[in-house]
Short mmCIF file of C-alpha atoms in Angstrom, two decimals:
data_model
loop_
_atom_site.label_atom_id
_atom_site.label_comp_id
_atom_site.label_asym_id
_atom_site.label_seq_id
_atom_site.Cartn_x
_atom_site.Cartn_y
_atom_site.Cartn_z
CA UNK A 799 93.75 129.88 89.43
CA UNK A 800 96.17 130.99 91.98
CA UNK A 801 97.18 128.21 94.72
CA UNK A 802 97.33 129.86 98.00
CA UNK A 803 100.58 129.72 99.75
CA UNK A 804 100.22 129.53 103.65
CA UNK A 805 101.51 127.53 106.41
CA UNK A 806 99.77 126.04 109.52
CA UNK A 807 101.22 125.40 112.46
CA UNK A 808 101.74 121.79 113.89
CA UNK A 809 100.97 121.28 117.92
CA UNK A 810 101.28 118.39 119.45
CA UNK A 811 98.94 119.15 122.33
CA UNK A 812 96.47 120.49 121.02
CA UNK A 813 94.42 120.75 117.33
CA UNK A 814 95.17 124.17 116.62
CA UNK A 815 95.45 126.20 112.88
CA UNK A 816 96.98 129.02 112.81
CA UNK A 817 97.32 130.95 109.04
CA UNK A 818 99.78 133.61 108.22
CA UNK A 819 101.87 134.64 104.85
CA UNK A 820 105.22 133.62 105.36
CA UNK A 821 108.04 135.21 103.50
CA UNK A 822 110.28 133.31 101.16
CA UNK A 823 113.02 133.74 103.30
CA UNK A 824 111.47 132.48 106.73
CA UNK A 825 113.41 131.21 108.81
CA UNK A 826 113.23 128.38 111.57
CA UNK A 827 116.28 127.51 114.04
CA UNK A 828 118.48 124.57 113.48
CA UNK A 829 120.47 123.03 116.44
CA UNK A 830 124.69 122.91 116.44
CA UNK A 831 125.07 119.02 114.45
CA UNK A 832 128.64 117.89 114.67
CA UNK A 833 130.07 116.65 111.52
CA UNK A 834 130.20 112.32 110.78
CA UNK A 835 133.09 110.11 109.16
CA UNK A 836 131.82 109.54 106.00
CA UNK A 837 130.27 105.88 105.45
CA UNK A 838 130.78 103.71 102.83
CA UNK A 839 127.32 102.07 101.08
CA UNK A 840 126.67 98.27 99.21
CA UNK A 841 124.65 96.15 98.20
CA UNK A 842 123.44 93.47 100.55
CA UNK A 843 121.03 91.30 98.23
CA UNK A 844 117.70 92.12 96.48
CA UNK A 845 114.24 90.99 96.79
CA UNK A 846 111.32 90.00 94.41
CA UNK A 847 111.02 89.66 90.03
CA UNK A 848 108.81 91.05 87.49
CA UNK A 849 105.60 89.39 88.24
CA UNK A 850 101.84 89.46 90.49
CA UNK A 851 102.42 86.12 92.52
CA UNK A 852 104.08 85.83 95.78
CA UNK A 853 107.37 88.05 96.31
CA UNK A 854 106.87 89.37 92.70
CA UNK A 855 106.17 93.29 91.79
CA UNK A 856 105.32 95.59 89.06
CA UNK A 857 106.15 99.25 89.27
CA UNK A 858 106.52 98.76 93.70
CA UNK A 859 106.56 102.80 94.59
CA UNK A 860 107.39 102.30 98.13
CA UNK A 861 108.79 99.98 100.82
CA UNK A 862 108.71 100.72 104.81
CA UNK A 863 109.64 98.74 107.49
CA UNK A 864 108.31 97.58 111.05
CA UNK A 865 111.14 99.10 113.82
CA UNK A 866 109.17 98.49 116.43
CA UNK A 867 107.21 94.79 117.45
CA UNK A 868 107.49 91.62 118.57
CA UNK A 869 107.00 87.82 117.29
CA UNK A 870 103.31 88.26 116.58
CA UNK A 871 103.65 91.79 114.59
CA UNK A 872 106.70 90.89 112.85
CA UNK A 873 109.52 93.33 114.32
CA UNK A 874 111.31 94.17 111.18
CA UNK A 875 108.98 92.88 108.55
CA UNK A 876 109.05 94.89 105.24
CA UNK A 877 106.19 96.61 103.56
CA UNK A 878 106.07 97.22 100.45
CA UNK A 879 103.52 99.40 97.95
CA UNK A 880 103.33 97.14 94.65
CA UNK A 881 101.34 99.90 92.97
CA UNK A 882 101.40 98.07 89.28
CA UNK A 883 99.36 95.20 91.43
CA UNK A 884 97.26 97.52 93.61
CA UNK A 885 98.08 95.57 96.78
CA UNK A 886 100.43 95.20 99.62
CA UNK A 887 103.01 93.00 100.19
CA UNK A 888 104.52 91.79 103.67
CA UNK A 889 107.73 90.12 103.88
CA UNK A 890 109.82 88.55 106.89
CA UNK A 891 113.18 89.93 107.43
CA UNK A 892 114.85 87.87 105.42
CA UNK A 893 112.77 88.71 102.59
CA UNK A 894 110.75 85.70 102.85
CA UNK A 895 106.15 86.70 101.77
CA UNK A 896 104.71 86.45 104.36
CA UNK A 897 101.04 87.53 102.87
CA UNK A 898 99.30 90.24 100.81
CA UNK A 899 96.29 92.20 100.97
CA UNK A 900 94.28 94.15 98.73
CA UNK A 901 93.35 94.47 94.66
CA UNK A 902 92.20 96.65 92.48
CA UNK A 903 89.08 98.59 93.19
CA UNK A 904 87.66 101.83 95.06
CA UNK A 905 85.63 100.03 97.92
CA UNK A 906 87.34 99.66 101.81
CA UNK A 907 90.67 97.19 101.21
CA UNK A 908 91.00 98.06 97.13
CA UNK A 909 93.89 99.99 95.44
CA UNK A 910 93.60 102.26 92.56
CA UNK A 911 97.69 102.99 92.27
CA UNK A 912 98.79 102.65 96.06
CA UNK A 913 101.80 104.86 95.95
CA UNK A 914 102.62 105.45 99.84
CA UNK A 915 102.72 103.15 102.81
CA UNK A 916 103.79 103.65 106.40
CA UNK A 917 103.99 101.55 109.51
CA UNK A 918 103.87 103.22 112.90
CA UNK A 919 104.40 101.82 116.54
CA UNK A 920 100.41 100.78 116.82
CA UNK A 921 101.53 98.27 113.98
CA UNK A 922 98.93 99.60 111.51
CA UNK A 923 99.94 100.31 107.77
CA UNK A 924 98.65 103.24 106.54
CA UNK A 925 98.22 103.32 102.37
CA UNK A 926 97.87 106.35 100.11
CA UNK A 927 96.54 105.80 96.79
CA UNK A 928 97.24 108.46 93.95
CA UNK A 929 93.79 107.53 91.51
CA UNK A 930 91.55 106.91 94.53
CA UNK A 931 92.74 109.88 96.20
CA UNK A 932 92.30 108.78 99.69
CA UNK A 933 94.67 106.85 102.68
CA UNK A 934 93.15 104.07 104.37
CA UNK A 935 94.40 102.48 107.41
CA UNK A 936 95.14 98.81 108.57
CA UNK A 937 96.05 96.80 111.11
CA UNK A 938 99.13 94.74 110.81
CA UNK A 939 96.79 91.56 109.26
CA UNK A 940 95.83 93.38 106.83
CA UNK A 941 92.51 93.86 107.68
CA UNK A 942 90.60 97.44 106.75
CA UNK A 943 90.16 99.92 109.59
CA UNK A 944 89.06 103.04 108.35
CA UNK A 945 89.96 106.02 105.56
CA UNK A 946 92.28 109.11 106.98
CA UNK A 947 92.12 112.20 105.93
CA UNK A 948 88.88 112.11 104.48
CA UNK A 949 88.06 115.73 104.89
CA UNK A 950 88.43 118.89 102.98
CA UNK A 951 91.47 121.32 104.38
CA UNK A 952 91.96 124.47 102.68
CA UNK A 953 88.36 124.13 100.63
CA UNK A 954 90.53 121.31 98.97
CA UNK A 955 90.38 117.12 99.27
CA UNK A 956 93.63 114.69 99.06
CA UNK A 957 94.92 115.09 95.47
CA UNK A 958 97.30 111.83 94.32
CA UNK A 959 98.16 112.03 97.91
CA UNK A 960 101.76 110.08 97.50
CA UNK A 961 104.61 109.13 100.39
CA UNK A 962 103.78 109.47 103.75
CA UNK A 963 105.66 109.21 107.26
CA UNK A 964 104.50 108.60 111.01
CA UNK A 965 106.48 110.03 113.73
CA UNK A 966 107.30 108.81 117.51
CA UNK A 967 104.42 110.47 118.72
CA UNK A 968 102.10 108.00 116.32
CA UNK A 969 101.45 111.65 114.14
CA UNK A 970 101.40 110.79 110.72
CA UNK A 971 102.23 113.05 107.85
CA UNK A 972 101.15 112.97 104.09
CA UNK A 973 102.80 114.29 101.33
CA UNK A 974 99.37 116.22 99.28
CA UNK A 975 101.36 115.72 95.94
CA UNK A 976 98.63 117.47 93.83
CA UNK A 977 97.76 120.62 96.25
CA UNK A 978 101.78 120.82 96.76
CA UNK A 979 101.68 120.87 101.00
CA UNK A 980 102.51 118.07 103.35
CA UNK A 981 98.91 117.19 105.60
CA UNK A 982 99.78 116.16 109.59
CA UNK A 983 96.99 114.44 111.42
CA UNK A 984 97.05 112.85 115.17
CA UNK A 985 96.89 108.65 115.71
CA UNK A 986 93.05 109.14 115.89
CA UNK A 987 92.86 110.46 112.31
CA UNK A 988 92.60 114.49 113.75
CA UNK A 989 93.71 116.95 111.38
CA UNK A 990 96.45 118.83 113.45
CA UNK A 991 98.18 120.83 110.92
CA UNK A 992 99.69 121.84 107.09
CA UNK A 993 102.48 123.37 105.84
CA UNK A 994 103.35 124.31 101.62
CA UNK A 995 101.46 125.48 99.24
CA UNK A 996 102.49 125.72 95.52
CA UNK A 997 105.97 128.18 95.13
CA UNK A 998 109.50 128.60 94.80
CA UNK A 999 110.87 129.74 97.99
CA UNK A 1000 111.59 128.38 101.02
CA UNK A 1001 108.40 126.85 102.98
CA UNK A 1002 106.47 126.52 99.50
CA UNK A 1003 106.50 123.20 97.45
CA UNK A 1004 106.21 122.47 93.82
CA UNK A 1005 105.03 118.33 93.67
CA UNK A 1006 106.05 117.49 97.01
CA UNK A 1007 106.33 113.12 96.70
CA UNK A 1008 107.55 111.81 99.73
CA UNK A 1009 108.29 113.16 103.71
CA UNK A 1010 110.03 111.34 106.37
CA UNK A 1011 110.25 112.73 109.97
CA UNK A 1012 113.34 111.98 112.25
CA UNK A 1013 113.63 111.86 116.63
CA UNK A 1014 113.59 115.58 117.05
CA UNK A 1015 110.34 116.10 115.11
CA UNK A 1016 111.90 117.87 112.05
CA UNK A 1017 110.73 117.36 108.90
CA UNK A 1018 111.96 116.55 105.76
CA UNK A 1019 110.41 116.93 101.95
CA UNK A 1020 111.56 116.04 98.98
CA UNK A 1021 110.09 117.82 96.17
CA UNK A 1022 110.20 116.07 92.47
CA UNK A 1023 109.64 119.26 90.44
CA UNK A 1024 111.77 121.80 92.25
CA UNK A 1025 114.61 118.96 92.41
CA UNK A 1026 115.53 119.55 96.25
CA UNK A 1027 114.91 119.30 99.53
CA UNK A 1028 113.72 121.34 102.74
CA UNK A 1029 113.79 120.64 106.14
CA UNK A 1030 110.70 122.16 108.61
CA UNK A 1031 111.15 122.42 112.21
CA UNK A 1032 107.82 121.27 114.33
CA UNK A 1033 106.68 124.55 114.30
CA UNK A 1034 106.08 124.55 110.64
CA UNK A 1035 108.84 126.68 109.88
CA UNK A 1036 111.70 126.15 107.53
CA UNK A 1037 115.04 125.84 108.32
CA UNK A 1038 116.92 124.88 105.37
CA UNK A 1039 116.97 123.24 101.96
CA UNK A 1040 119.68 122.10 99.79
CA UNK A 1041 119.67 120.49 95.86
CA UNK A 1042 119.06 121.75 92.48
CA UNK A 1043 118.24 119.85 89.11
CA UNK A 1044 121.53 118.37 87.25
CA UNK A 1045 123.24 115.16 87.50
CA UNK A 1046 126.44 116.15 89.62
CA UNK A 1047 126.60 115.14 93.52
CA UNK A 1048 123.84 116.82 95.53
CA UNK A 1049 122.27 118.07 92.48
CA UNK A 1050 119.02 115.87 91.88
CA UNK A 1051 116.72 115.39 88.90
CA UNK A 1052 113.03 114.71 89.93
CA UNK A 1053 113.48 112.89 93.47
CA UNK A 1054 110.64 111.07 94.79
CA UNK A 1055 111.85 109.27 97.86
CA UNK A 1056 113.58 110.04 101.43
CA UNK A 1057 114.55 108.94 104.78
CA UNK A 1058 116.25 109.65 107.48
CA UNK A 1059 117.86 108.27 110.81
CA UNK A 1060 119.95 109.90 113.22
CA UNK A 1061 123.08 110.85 111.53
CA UNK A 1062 122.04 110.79 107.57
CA UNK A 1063 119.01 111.85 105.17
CA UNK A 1064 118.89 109.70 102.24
CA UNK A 1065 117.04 110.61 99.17
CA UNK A 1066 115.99 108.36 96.08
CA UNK A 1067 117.25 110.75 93.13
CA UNK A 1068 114.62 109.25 90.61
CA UNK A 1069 116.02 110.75 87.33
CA UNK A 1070 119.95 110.13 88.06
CA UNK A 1071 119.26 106.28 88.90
CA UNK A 1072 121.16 106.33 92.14
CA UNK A 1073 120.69 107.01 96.30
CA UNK A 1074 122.13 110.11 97.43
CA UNK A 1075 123.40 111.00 101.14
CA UNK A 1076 123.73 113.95 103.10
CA UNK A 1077 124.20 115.17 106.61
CA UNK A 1078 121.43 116.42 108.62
CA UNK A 1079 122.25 119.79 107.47
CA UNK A 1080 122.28 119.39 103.99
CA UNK A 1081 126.16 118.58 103.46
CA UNK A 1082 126.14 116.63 100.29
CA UNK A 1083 128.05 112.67 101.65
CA UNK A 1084 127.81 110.54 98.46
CA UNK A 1085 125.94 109.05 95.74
CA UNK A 1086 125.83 105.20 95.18
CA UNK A 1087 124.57 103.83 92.15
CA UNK A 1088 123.91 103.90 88.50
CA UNK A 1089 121.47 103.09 85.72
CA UNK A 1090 120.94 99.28 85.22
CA UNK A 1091 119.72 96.43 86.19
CA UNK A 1092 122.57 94.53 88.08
CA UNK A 1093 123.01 94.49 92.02
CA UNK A 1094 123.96 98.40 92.92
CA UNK A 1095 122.44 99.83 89.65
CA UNK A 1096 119.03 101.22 89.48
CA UNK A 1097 116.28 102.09 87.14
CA UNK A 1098 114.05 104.92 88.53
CA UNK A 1099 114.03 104.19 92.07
CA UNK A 1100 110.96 105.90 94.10
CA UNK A 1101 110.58 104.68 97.43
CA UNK A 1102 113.48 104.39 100.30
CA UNK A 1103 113.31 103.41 103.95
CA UNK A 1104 115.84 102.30 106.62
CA UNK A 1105 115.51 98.61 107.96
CA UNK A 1106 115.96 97.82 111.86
CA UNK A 1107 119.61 97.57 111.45
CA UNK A 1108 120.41 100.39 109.17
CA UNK A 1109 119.98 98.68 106.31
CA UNK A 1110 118.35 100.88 103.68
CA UNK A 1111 115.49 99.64 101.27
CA UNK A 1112 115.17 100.74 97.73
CA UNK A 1113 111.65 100.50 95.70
CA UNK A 1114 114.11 99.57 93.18
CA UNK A 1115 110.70 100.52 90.63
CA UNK A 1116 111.79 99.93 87.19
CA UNK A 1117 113.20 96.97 88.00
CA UNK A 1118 110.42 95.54 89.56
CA UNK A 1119 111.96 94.40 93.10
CA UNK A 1120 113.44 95.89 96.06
CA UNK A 1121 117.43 96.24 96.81
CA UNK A 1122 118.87 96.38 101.02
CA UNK A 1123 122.13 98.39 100.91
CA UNK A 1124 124.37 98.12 104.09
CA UNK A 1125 125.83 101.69 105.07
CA UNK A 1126 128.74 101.20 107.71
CA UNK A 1127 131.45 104.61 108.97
#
């Protein structure tokens, strides 16, 4: 069967879905970014063993982190997928558990492979599960709230829905691994929007895995099979992409995980064992790390997030634990 390839629109004000065909080399606009000193990266420490008790993982997928709080919701608190374990684990800043919810199951509160997670500024975590097909959403206890994205879109349901980001505006976005487009829905669980669909070009996806979405509302997607990423304005439109498979700097083999702040994106490059970084524009930076299991080397890291301070968390995934690396300029 042929997978469609169209794009809807994202609006912020309003639920709107607008289809057209877009051409492979649509075009979006990108603002003037002046040029940063390039940083240096290291390891900090790492967090967690092979194991299911407290502070232990198997497999973890993907880690995010609380930037917004207070005493009570844990400002800064890490959150972390532990897919191997279907459940979630919460830890204190300093890496200390703090609790866990969830186990394995298809009822409200059970995992069947969690492989996303995301935290926005309500403090609820939002968890995508790739063999349940389905996100459900929680408030910071850990207590069940209610499935997202339950819905057909397209004629088509969530398929291993995988990483997943939520924006300043509460809007959360899901990477649709298995229908190769990236779903957008509103704080209240509205569907607002979708752009992909399964192709080569520019706009279309092949295995999109994770999405992260910066101040200015553009988007970024990392896609595992086409080994690169593309950056969407808010309109749904592309405006660039950069990366192609190999194991030389800014070349990726099968990516699963990104982030961004305000001067870098940061991509987990799955395949080479390492973190690559590059400017908001695509400029290639540098690549830290190698296979193995030591501090600084990794062994098919998937998820990625940056920390309160900058730091950046790795799902550090065949290792079984998560790794903080410092970046400083």
């Amino acid at each position: 069967m042929n997978k469609i390839h169209s794009f809807v629109i994202f609006n912020l004000s309003f639920v709107i879905c607008l289809w057209f065909a877009v051409p492979a080399v649509a075009m979006g606009s990108i603002p003037a970014t002046t040029e940063v000193l390039i940083p240096t990266i290291d390891v900090v420490r790492e967090f967690g063993i092979p194991g299911s008790g407290d502070r232990q993982f198997y497999y973890l997928q993907d880690v995010d982190a609380a930037l917004m709080g207070d005493l009570s919701t844990g400002l800064g608190n890490i959150f972390v997928a532990d897919t191997g374990n279907n459940r979630v684990q919460r830890l204190d800043a300093d890496g200390d558990f703090v609790y866990q919810f969830g186990k394995f199951g298809a009822d409200h509160g059970q995992f069947n492979t969690p492989d996303g997670i995301a935290v926005d500024f309500n403090y609820r975590i939002y968890v995508s599960e790739k063999d349940n097909d389905r996100v459900q959403l929680f408030d910071i206890r850990g207590n069940y709230m209610r499935d997202v994205a339950t819905a057909e879109v397209s004629y088509r349901k969530l398929l291993d829905p995988a990483g997943m980001d939520v924006d300043l505006w509460g809007c959360l976005y899901i990477a649709d691994t298995g229908n190769d487009r990236v779903l957008k829905y509103d704080d209240a669980g509205n569907f607002m929007g979708q752009v992909g669909g399964f192709g080569y070009g520019m706009g279309f996806f092949d295995n999109p895995s994770d999405v992260a979405v910066d101040k200015d509302r553009y988007l970024y997607v990392v896609e595992t099979k086409n080994n690169r990423v593309q950056k969407i304005d808010y309109t749904g439109l592309p405006v660039l992409m950069f990366g192609t498979v190999g194991d030389k700097p800014g070349e990726f083999y099968q990516p699963q995980g990104i982030a961004v702040d305000d001067k870098f994106i940061y991509v987990s490059d799955t395949g080479n064992n390492r973190v690559q970084i590059f400017t908001k524009t695509g400029k290639f930076v540098l690549s830290y790390g190698k296979k193995g299991s030591g501090l600084g080397e990794f062994n098919g890291p998937v998820g990625i997030c940056v920390g309160k301070k900058g730091q950046i968390y790795v799902a550090d995934t065949g290792n079984h634990r998560l790794q903080e690396l410092k970046v400083s300029y």
